[in-house]
Amino acid sequence: MRSSAPLVSAFLVGILFFLGLNHASAVRMSHTYAVKKEWKMSTPLYDCPRCINRQQDQSNITSTARPDGKEIDIMVTYSDPSGAVQVRSVRSRDLSASWVWKSPGEGRRDQSRSSLSQIVDDPFQPKRSSRNTDNDSNNDHQSGDETPEAQASPVHPVKLKRQRLRRERRERRAADLIKQDKEMDDRMQEAAIEQARELDTTIRGKYSIWRKEYENPNSDSTVKLMRDQIIMAKAYAAIAKSKNETVLYDSLIKHSRESQLAIGEAITDAELHPSAIDQAKAMGHVLAAAKDQLYDCVSIARKLRVMLQSSETNVQLMKKKSSFLIQLDAKTVPRPLHCIPLVLTTDYYLYNYEEKDFPNKEKLEDTLLYHYAIFSDNVLATSVVVNSTVLHAKEPEKHVFHIVTDKLNFAAMRMWFLVNAPAGATIQVQNVDEFTWLNSSYCPVLRQLESARMIEYYFKAHQTSSLTAGSDNLKYRNPKYLSMLNHLRFYLPEVYPKLDKVLFLDDDIVVQKDLTPLWSVNLQGMVNGAVETCKESFHRFDKYLNFSNPKISENFDPNACGWAFGMNIFDLREWRKRDITGIYHHWQDMNEDRTLWKLGTLPPGLITFYNLTYPLDRSWHVLGLGYDPALNQTEIENAAVVHYNGNYKPWLDLAIAKYKSYWSRYVMFDNYYVQLCNLSE
């Protein structure tokens, strides 16, 4: 075998050189072939279970050779490079001298089987190359201690390469799938973020899945059926009564009442009592009988039309009653708020507090300090405004509060702030009835309020046709419009002749930040600094003024943006220079018949400060806590001032519950007078 190897190598070199390979490459490939051939003759070549079984069967036949020099033909099985199993015979004299003959034993066969089974069971376990196998076997043989054990044949390099390529493909495929999943997740996340940005958070419930539009259309099918049955029963009952069908009439009325009781307050089928289904079936039988006896298309249509008109009339009447009751409740003083000024007034005169005065009078006209104007007859509400302002002020000793109230609440207001003086701040309490310059000859609105026409409008309107009379103007029939405290804001220079700037605050606001930066705002020659309230087409001039009147349409833009009274910084020097009070008087005289605007202070304010109002940042003043339950909670919490404009004042039972805490946190519930009047949180 060894003597023929050089001839074969030379022959292979010639063939490979003829095929176009250079001499070095041909020699290298021929050498590789010789080594592989020698390796094939010295080791078993198999790597699959079928080959293992066949080799073991052949070894049982050919392993009868003995080391006595006799020649034996040995059958060899092996796998060629393509993976096919080959069988050939080898003469014992052609074997290499390194071969040692030994009779196979059970231990060797068992060990070979166990090692081979490990290779078959774990095909991805790395195998040793043929070169390493040869070296290991030679080393074991040279030791001379024991003969080499049967070594399992390594997998062919081509197969190893295929396995490696398969593993690489699997890894690449797994990586691609992971990448695709990540890209898909990223796209979904970006789409969700983009959709969230487009949502209008100021409109609560618009995108809520709990709205009725998103309910199961069949979730209240039984309720709808029973309500429709009641309507038809009433229609048939009216026709039956007109035709003297008393038995059928009584049956329809009876089942109609029972169906109404079965429905009760239910809105969906889940809220219905199980007996409601039986009631619906019974009503169906009665309606079927009524249809057989009374059905006439013209009569039924006429009756349903009458019922529809009657229902619409009732709905309108209920709306008017509801509006009236809400207005009445909003203008009614709760018992605790009525009790507090009574107790304060009693103690004011009982303990001679009229002889006491507020300290720091020298600060009342100091233009270097921060001055506030609050016009109110509500003691508790005024205390909340002052407390919340002082608590957030960085320098409370520089803040001066000018409070004006009426004669009825003057003693109570003084008593409260004499007993509960805010830390560091200066307080002044005045009586509007002591302003002698504020009379009907100077003030047009006061003259109008004392006129017979206005008295009849306010005090005799209720005598006509009960609640429905003038219900469209209920919000303008507010008693506060009779008080000059509401109109005093147009006379700030007269009330405070020595001051240059004043921050006007309503009594239904709560301060949440330091307001001193407002005095540093450059109004750019304007008189009034206020937050604008117009959004799209809402709260513009045409909402408050009568533009059908040429006096309005010729002087004002209907699309001009409205603004809010409640927190306004006024430049009194510019006010005096432009004679703002004179402008107010001019338009108030022109509106004596209330044809330019209805009663109130905002419409004349919009006219008086037209093109004279500087828009402040919206974060200074957030409105709507007294009527809008869908305000943005973040805007409320970040606002410097929140305003409970509307009917639902925070001190009323009507108050919107989720907004009430912003006001109640500044109420002194541990105060003696508050506890005495049982005012609870």
XYZ file of C-alpha atoms in Angstrom:
681
model
C 0.000 0.000 0.000
C 2.785 2.426 0.927
C 4.860 1.549 -2.240
C 1.978 2.388 -4.574
C 1.236 5.763 -2.997
C 3.953 7.745 -4.877
C 2.758 6.385 -8.261
C -0.819 7.373 -7.507
C 0.291 10.816 -6.366
C 2.300 11.364 -9.533
C -0.616 10.229 -11.657
C -2.965 12.677 -9.847
C -0.489 15.513 -10.309
C -0.488 14.928 -14.029
C -4.249 14.841 -14.303
C -4.760 17.974 -12.212
C -2.069 19.815 -14.155
C -3.813 18.811 -17.369
C -7.091 20.272 -15.992
C -5.468 23.672 -15.656
C -4.048 23.756 -12.144
C -0.468 24.869 -11.602
C 2.117 22.424 -10.420
C 2.116 23.536 -6.769
C -1.665 23.227 -6.462
C -1.596 19.818 -8.187
C 1.078 18.513 -5.839
C -0.839 19.860 -2.806
C -4.100 18.181 -3.849
C -2.371 14.897 -4.657
C -0.668 14.893 -1.284
C -4.046 15.479 0.374
C -5.507 12.569 -1.567
C -2.689 10.247 -0.481
C -3.120 11.201 3.158
C -6.888 10.698 2.988
C -6.478 7.323 1.264
C -4.032 6.144 3.893
C -6.441 7.405 6.584
C -9.330 5.496 4.991
C -7.306 2.257 5.004
C -6.377 2.643 8.681
C -9.668 3.773 10.264
C -13.326 2.834 9.873
C -15.243 5.365 7.760
C -18.819 5.782 8.854
C -20.932 8.498 10.466
C -24.540 7.332 10.298
C -26.530 4.679 12.255
C -27.093 2.537 9.151
C -23.357 2.523 8.408
C -22.587 1.662 12.026
C -24.867 -1.363 11.956
C -23.506 -2.565 8.626
C -19.890 -2.132 9.778
C -20.579 -4.110 12.956
C -22.128 -6.909 10.894
C -19.119 -6.980 8.576
C -16.698 -6.904 11.508
C -18.324 -10.078 12.845
C -17.395 -11.759 9.538
C -13.973 -10.325 8.695
C -12.483 -10.000 12.169
C -11.558 -13.707 12.230
C -8.016 -12.833 11.089
C -5.245 -14.016 13.367
C -1.709 -12.629 13.771
C -0.133 -15.816 12.359
C 0.947 -14.373 9.005
C -1.890 -15.813 6.973
C -3.329 -13.475 4.390
C -6.925 -12.444 4.943
C -9.246 -10.373 2.811
C -10.757 -7.580 4.935
C -14.036 -5.935 3.898
C -14.020 -2.151 4.520
C -17.032 0.195 4.365
C -16.651 3.936 4.184
C -18.415 7.122 2.998
C -17.066 8.925 -0.027
C -16.968 12.789 -0.212
C -20.486 12.814 -1.649
C -21.807 10.953 1.426
C -22.518 7.617 -0.312
C -21.493 4.375 1.476
C -18.758 2.400 -0.338
C -17.562 -1.213 0.293
C -14.229 -2.663 -0.777
C -11.793 -5.448 0.177
C -8.253 -5.007 1.466
C -5.503 -7.633 1.699
C -3.884 -7.972 5.102
C -0.383 -7.716 3.580
C -1.234 -4.212 2.296
C -1.976 -2.890 5.780
C 0.519 -0.576 7.460
C 2.935 -1.845 10.076
C 1.221 0.199 12.765
C -1.813 -2.109 12.758
C -2.092 -4.400 15.795
C -4.396 -7.398 15.626
C -6.552 -8.227 18.583
C -9.673 -10.291 18.928
C -12.671 -8.038 19.482
C -14.303 -8.325 22.912
C -17.650 -7.484 24.326
C -16.227 -4.626 26.351
C -14.700 -3.100 23.238
C -17.928 -3.524 21.277
C -19.987 -2.036 24.076
C -17.591 0.898 24.408
C -17.629 1.491 20.669
C -21.416 1.370 20.674
C -21.683 3.839 23.538
C -19.227 6.268 21.930
C -20.939 5.969 18.578
C -24.381 6.474 20.122
C -23.135 9.710 21.666
C -22.025 10.927 18.257
C -25.354 10.023 16.660
C -27.456 11.467 19.500
C -25.657 14.813 19.455
C -24.842 15.658 15.841
C -23.968 19.268 16.730
C -21.248 18.219 19.162
C -17.849 19.208 17.716
C -15.820 16.294 16.296
C -12.080 15.868 16.079
C -10.504 15.967 12.683
C -8.915 12.932 11.107
C -5.473 14.333 11.673
C -6.064 14.638 15.405
C -7.500 11.127 15.473
C -4.419 9.724 13.832
C -2.154 11.550 16.214
C -4.098 10.324 19.217
C -4.022 6.741 18.010
C -0.285 6.907 17.318
C 0.374 8.361 20.735
C -1.646 5.619 22.395
C 0.179 2.963 20.408
C 3.607 4.358 21.177
C 2.917 4.236 24.881
C 2.912 0.436 24.678
C 0.651 0.022 27.675
C -2.493 -0.905 25.805
C -3.838 -1.183 22.334
C -5.830 1.763 20.969
C -9.554 1.651 21.495
C -11.862 1.845 18.473
C -12.378 5.505 17.727
C -15.655 6.821 16.308
C -15.184 8.216 12.830
C -15.450 12.024 12.636
C -18.101 13.572 10.427
C -16.871 14.404 6.950
C -15.705 18.051 6.513
C -18.331 18.613 3.851
C -21.034 17.569 6.251
C -19.502 19.669 9.008
C -19.564 22.621 6.675
C -23.217 22.000 5.846
C -24.042 21.801 9.542
C -22.145 25.010 10.169
C -23.942 26.731 7.304
C -27.289 25.515 8.647
C -26.481 26.894 12.077
C -25.464 30.209 10.553
C -28.659 30.349 8.513
C -30.733 29.650 11.627
C -28.909 32.364 13.540
C -29.349 34.853 10.694
C -33.043 33.961 10.399
C -33.573 34.374 14.145
C -31.737 37.705 14.074
C -33.851 38.879 11.120
C -37.073 37.899 12.879
C -36.010 39.689 16.061
C -35.110 42.757 14.026
C -38.458 42.684 12.205
C -40.326 42.354 15.508
C -38.404 45.279 16.955
C -39.074 47.414 13.881
C -42.772 46.552 14.041
C -42.913 47.416 17.750
C -41.166 50.725 17.049
C -43.625 51.573 14.275
C -46.607 50.721 16.487
C -45.185 52.827 19.299
C -44.573 55.783 16.984
C -48.105 55.479 15.604
C -49.545 55.406 19.129
C -47.512 58.477 20.139
C -48.604 60.341 17.022
C -52.246 59.454 17.669
C -51.939 60.584 21.271
C -50.559 63.950 20.132
C -53.603 64.489 17.939
C -56.040 63.932 20.823
C -57.692 67.037 22.217
C -57.361 66.565 25.980
C -59.469 69.628 26.684
C -62.589 67.741 25.519
C -63.087 64.971 28.003
C -64.987 61.888 26.930
C -64.726 62.597 23.183
C -62.525 59.580 22.659
C -63.824 57.490 25.541
C -64.872 53.924 24.800
C -67.464 54.293 27.564
C -69.577 56.701 25.557
C -72.910 55.400 24.328
C -71.727 55.382 20.699
C -69.349 52.576 21.576
C -71.789 50.449 23.505
C -73.008 47.156 22.155
C -76.015 48.049 19.974
C -77.866 45.059 21.419
C -77.032 45.782 25.047
C -80.328 47.601 25.639
C -82.531 46.056 22.963
C -85.095 44.859 25.503
C -85.262 48.261 27.202
C -85.792 49.965 23.853
C -88.457 47.438 22.914
C -90.367 47.987 26.143
C -90.182 51.773 25.821
C -91.493 51.541 22.259
C -94.272 49.276 23.489
C -95.289 51.863 26.079
C -95.475 54.572 23.405
C -97.611 52.400 21.126
C -99.805 51.362 24.064
C -100.518 55.012 24.851
C -101.368 55.687 21.200
C -103.714 52.700 20.964
C -105.237 53.530 24.359
C -106.183 57.023 23.170
C -107.805 55.570 20.036
C -109.560 52.850 22.062
C -110.974 55.449 24.438
C -112.323 57.497 21.541
C -114.082 54.361 20.200
C -115.438 53.292 23.608
C -113.326 50.125 23.691
C -113.139 50.229 27.478
C -111.868 46.667 28.013
C -109.016 47.135 25.570
C -108.302 50.608 26.937
C -108.039 49.334 30.530
C -105.789 46.477 29.422
C -103.437 48.798 27.526
C -103.192 51.257 30.432
C -102.611 48.435 32.918
C -99.803 46.826 30.907
C -98.296 50.213 30.171
C -97.964 50.961 33.890
C -96.579 47.503 34.626
C -93.985 47.873 31.850
C -92.981 51.280 33.207
C -92.514 49.796 36.673
C -90.533 46.875 35.229
C -88.156 49.273 33.461
C -87.750 51.622 36.405
C -84.349 53.360 36.177
C -82.824 50.719 33.901
C -80.793 51.875 30.913
C -79.390 48.538 29.720
C -80.806 45.028 29.650
C -78.440 43.965 32.427
C -80.242 46.308 34.816
C -83.672 44.840 34.093
C -85.405 42.392 36.440
C -85.728 38.866 34.944
C -89.520 39.253 34.960
C -89.240 42.149 32.476
C -89.034 39.694 29.561
C -92.371 38.149 30.534
C -93.882 41.607 30.846
C -92.624 42.516 27.365
C -94.213 39.348 25.954
C -97.516 40.065 27.677
C -97.470 43.628 26.360
C -96.758 42.261 22.892
C -99.902 40.121 23.002
C -102.034 43.087 24.091
C -100.583 45.300 21.347
C -101.239 42.586 18.770
C -104.892 42.452 19.820
C -105.126 46.248 19.733
C -103.579 46.321 16.270
C -106.134 43.826 14.967
C -109.019 45.945 16.262
C -107.820 49.549 15.988
C -105.026 49.818 13.462
C -105.483 52.623 10.995
C -102.421 54.216 9.399
C -103.814 57.755 9.327
C -105.109 57.623 12.901
C -101.889 56.184 14.295
C -99.728 58.736 12.469
C -101.897 61.606 13.696
C -101.811 60.351 17.286
C -98.032 59.856 17.292
C -97.566 63.364 15.894
C -99.651 64.796 18.716
C -97.701 62.804 21.291
C -94.401 64.058 19.822
C -95.466 67.681 19.992
C -96.700 67.224 23.554
C -93.392 65.627 24.584
C -91.401 68.467 23.034
C -93.508 71.007 24.893
C -92.954 69.166 28.172
C -89.205 68.979 27.572
C -88.987 72.716 26.943
C -91.014 73.395 30.070
C -88.742 71.157 32.151
C -85.671 72.915 30.766
C -87.060 76.281 31.772
C -87.925 75.043 35.243
C -84.492 73.500 35.620
C -82.811 76.718 34.499
C -84.873 78.754 36.911
C -84.133 76.437 39.843
C -80.419 76.423 39.093
C -80.379 80.213 38.927
C -82.373 80.403 42.140
C -80.064 77.981 43.944
C -76.974 79.780 42.656
C -78.194 83.139 43.966
C -79.401 81.826 47.313
C -76.993 82.331 50.208
C -76.379 79.042 52.075
C -77.156 79.030 55.771
C -73.481 78.913 56.981
C -72.537 81.831 54.725
C -75.522 83.767 56.057
C -74.640 82.852 59.653
C -70.996 83.990 59.537
C -71.625 87.711 58.823
C -74.453 87.793 61.379
C -72.230 86.437 64.160
C -69.334 88.659 63.119
C -71.535 91.770 63.101
C -72.882 90.929 66.546
C -69.405 90.554 68.037
C -68.183 93.653 66.178
C -70.565 95.901 68.056
C -70.637 93.801 71.240
C -66.883 94.033 71.791
C -66.486 97.602 70.437
C -64.353 96.652 67.453
C -65.629 99.731 65.616
C -63.115 101.710 67.662
C -60.204 99.628 66.413
C -58.422 100.198 63.142
C -56.060 98.329 60.855
C -52.317 98.923 61.201
C -49.885 100.199 58.530
C -52.135 102.934 57.203
C -49.114 104.630 55.672
C -48.862 101.808 53.117
C -52.317 102.400 51.640
C -51.078 105.009 49.160
C -47.494 103.820 48.678
C -47.078 103.357 44.894
C -44.001 101.157 45.385
C -46.104 98.401 46.927
C -48.461 95.852 45.328
C -52.095 96.938 45.577
C -55.164 94.726 45.133
C -58.806 95.767 44.720
C -61.541 93.349 45.877
C -65.213 94.400 45.730
C -67.435 91.855 47.505
C -70.199 91.312 50.039
C -69.114 87.694 50.722
C -66.890 87.556 53.809
C -65.776 83.947 53.470
C -65.020 84.225 49.740
C -62.995 87.412 50.289
C -60.990 85.727 53.034
C -60.059 82.897 50.634
C -58.816 85.400 48.043
C -56.663 87.213 50.598
C -55.372 84.035 52.275
C -54.386 82.340 49.022
C -52.641 85.488 47.765
C -50.645 86.056 50.950
C -49.619 82.402 51.286
C -48.011 82.443 47.831
C -46.490 85.924 48.083
C -42.712 86.022 48.428
C -42.867 89.313 50.348
C -46.274 89.527 52.081
C -45.382 92.797 53.812
C -45.389 94.542 50.394
C -48.969 93.537 49.548
C -51.907 95.838 50.269
C -55.536 94.670 49.958
C -58.233 97.289 49.369
C -61.607 95.685 50.140
C -64.879 97.472 49.387
C -68.189 96.034 50.587
C -71.739 97.281 51.180
C -73.256 98.757 54.326
C -74.900 95.479 55.308
C -71.622 93.517 55.437
C -69.210 96.313 56.373
C -69.039 95.459 60.096
C -68.678 91.726 59.442
C -65.900 92.279 56.892
C -63.953 94.535 59.256
C -64.458 92.152 62.171
C -63.138 89.178 60.201
C -59.887 90.825 59.144
C -59.350 92.512 62.499
C -59.525 89.098 64.171
C -57.873 87.131 61.358
C -55.322 89.582 60.001
C -53.148 88.006 57.256
C -49.495 87.712 58.251
C -47.533 90.778 57.128
C -50.083 92.103 54.616
C -51.988 95.382 54.937
C -55.806 95.456 54.903
C -58.234 98.280 54.176
C -62.021 97.802 54.340
C -64.348 100.496 52.905
C -68.091 100.989 52.631
C -69.340 101.701 49.086
C -72.256 103.682 50.510
C -69.794 106.196 51.952
C -68.553 107.202 48.477
C -70.471 110.455 48.199
C -69.257 111.090 44.664
C -70.987 107.875 43.511
C -74.496 109.229 42.892
C -77.127 109.059 40.163
C -76.157 112.438 38.724
C -72.598 111.235 38.056
C -73.104 107.516 37.476
C -75.457 106.522 34.602
C -75.813 102.917 35.718
C -76.911 104.004 39.184
C -79.503 106.268 37.622
C -80.727 103.397 35.467
C -80.925 101.001 38.408
C -83.167 103.486 40.240
C -85.491 103.936 37.275
C -89.051 102.611 37.302
C -88.403 100.571 34.160
C -85.556 98.679 35.808
C -87.496 98.134 39.014
C -90.359 96.658 37.036
C -87.954 94.474 35.085
C -86.480 93.037 38.272
C -89.315 93.016 40.766
C -92.478 92.513 38.704
C -91.377 90.095 36.016
C -92.131 87.122 38.265
C -95.787 88.065 38.505
C -96.519 87.059 34.882
C -97.200 83.466 33.841
C -95.201 81.787 36.568
C -91.717 80.386 35.900
C -91.827 80.488 32.135
C -92.008 84.266 31.853
C -88.715 85.772 30.770
C -86.859 82.527 31.402
C -84.583 83.248 28.429
C -83.206 86.217 30.374
C -82.953 84.489 33.759
C -79.189 84.839 33.986
C -79.537 88.596 33.508
C -82.065 88.834 36.347
C -79.298 88.428 38.845
C -79.557 90.517 42.051
C -75.841 91.291 41.874
C -76.543 93.595 38.939
C -78.523 95.804 41.333
C -75.450 96.305 43.520
C -72.977 99.044 42.732
C -70.198 96.747 43.945
C -70.456 95.018 40.584
C -70.065 98.274 38.638
C -67.435 99.847 40.886
C -64.642 98.366 38.748
C -65.225 101.147 36.210
C -64.367 103.776 38.832
C -60.978 102.549 40.063
C -59.186 105.915 39.564
C -61.890 107.633 41.622
C -61.698 105.016 44.387
C -57.864 105.088 44.513
C -56.771 108.519 43.285
C -53.177 108.198 44.589
C -52.346 104.803 43.048
C -50.680 104.109 39.685
C -51.431 100.388 39.236
C -54.049 98.095 40.745
C -54.645 94.364 40.359
C -58.399 93.754 40.340
C -59.562 90.382 41.756
C -63.051 88.873 41.840
C -64.184 87.143 45.049
C -64.676 83.780 43.264
C -61.005 83.276 42.399
C -58.195 81.367 44.105
C -54.547 82.405 43.844
C -52.017 79.585 43.404
C -48.771 81.477 42.645
C -46.981 84.700 43.478
C -48.658 87.523 41.522
C -45.995 90.209 41.944
C -44.556 89.699 38.386
C -47.810 91.149 37.003
C -46.741 94.629 38.108
C -43.645 94.268 35.896
C -45.587 93.365 32.747
C -45.185 95.986 30.027
C -48.732 96.789 28.904
C -47.331 98.672 25.892
C -49.526 101.712 26.415
C -52.691 99.697 27.090
C -54.929 100.307 30.090
C -56.092 96.797 30.871
C -54.043 93.577 31.084
C -56.266 90.495 30.860
C -56.356 86.914 29.601
C -58.255 86.476 26.333
C -61.060 83.918 26.326
C -61.785 83.460 22.619
C -61.261 80.013 21.126
C -62.140 79.538 17.472
C -65.576 81.207 17.165
C -66.382 81.303 20.879
C -66.305 84.272 23.261
C -65.937 86.946 20.625
C -67.645 90.317 20.609
C -70.694 89.120 18.683
C -71.510 86.812 21.613
C -71.989 89.736 24.011
C -73.058 92.700 21.868
C -76.035 93.315 19.584
C -74.437 93.766 16.144
C -77.825 94.234 14.522
C -77.727 97.699 16.059
C -75.728 100.100 13.827
C -74.215 101.796 16.867
C -72.420 98.534 17.612
C -71.747 97.257 14.092
C -70.216 100.569 12.955
C -67.776 100.825 15.857
C -66.678 97.282 16.737
C -65.412 94.147 15.058
C -67.729 91.164 15.712
C -64.721 88.798 15.566
C -62.690 90.753 18.106
C -61.451 88.527 20.908
C -63.148 88.716 24.269
C -61.294 88.741 27.577
C -62.114 88.000 31.189
C -62.895 90.105 34.207
C -61.685 88.456 37.402
C -57.949 89.119 37.357
C -56.993 92.345 35.596
C -53.983 94.581 35.977
C -55.014 98.214 35.380
C -52.674 101.110 34.609
C -54.490 103.939 36.385
C -52.223 106.644 34.979
C -53.067 105.628 31.429
C -56.704 105.265 32.499
C -56.863 108.898 33.599
C -55.023 110.084 30.510
C -57.494 108.378 28.134
C -60.589 109.191 30.265
C -61.767 105.583 30.345
C -64.533 106.384 32.812
C -65.935 108.943 30.354
C -65.989 106.315 27.592
C -67.879 103.977 29.905
C -70.437 106.676 30.748
C -70.982 107.439 27.055
C -71.872 103.858 26.131
C -73.845 103.267 29.318
C -76.067 106.235 28.474
C -76.638 104.854 24.981
C -77.744 101.508 26.429
C -80.430 102.848 28.719
C -83.065 100.781 26.913
C -80.765 97.678 26.996
C -80.701 97.343 23.185
C -76.903 97.317 22.818
C -76.282 94.597 25.400
C -78.054 92.892 28.241
C -77.279 93.630 31.850
C -73.829 92.820 33.148
C -70.338 94.256 33.381
C -68.424 92.277 30.754
C -70.195 93.740 27.653
C -69.584 97.356 28.703
C -66.073 96.341 29.713
C -65.381 94.956 26.222
C -66.637 98.221 24.722
C -64.851 100.513 27.170
C -61.454 98.797 26.821
C -61.779 98.063 23.091
C -58.278 98.203 21.554
C -56.966 99.120 25.012
C -56.465 95.590 26.414
C -53.100 93.847 26.517
C -53.391 90.013 26.332
C -51.694 88.224 29.226
C -50.390 84.682 29.041
C -53.174 82.127 29.564
C -51.330 80.484 32.449
C -52.050 83.548 34.580
C -55.794 83.008 34.624
C -57.810 79.807 34.016
C -61.579 80.221 33.877
C -64.582 77.920 33.824
C -64.395 76.127 37.171
C -67.919 77.303 37.892
C -69.601 75.728 34.872
C -67.291 73.472 32.832
C -66.552 69.974 34.258
C -64.231 69.092 31.340
C -61.355 71.501 31.932
C -57.770 70.333 31.561
C -56.574 69.329 35.028
C -52.948 70.153 34.241
C -53.838 73.696 33.179
C -55.748 74.202 36.411
C -52.849 73.035 38.568
C -50.312 75.167 36.676
C -52.425 78.339 36.651
C -51.561 81.344 38.784
C -55.259 82.083 39.332
C -58.283 79.799 38.928
C -61.689 81.396 38.482
C -65.039 79.879 39.481
C -67.015 82.010 37.047
C -70.469 80.590 36.481
C -73.323 79.409 38.679
C -71.495 76.567 40.421
C -69.592 78.551 43.027
C -67.277 76.547 45.296
C -69.189 77.491 48.458
C -72.480 76.113 47.073
C -73.808 72.573 46.996
C -73.968 72.997 43.213
C -70.172 73.183 43.041
C -68.360 70.761 40.745
C -66.910 68.278 43.217
C -63.501 67.774 41.597
C -62.804 71.530 41.590
C -63.963 72.300 45.109
C -60.701 71.286 46.798
C -58.765 74.116 45.100
C -60.945 76.558 47.034
C -61.606 74.737 50.308
C -57.897 74.279 51.102
C -57.711 78.015 51.873
C -60.809 78.108 54.086
C -60.008 78.419 57.805
C -62.162 75.525 59.011
C -60.582 75.713 62.471
C -61.752 79.313 62.875
C -64.170 79.972 65.725
C -66.833 81.618 63.547
C -66.591 78.976 60.837
C -67.077 76.197 63.375
C -69.857 78.122 65.127
C -71.827 78.267 61.875
C -71.195 74.565 61.107
C -69.407 75.152 57.817
C -67.975 71.777 56.800
C -65.490 70.838 54.097
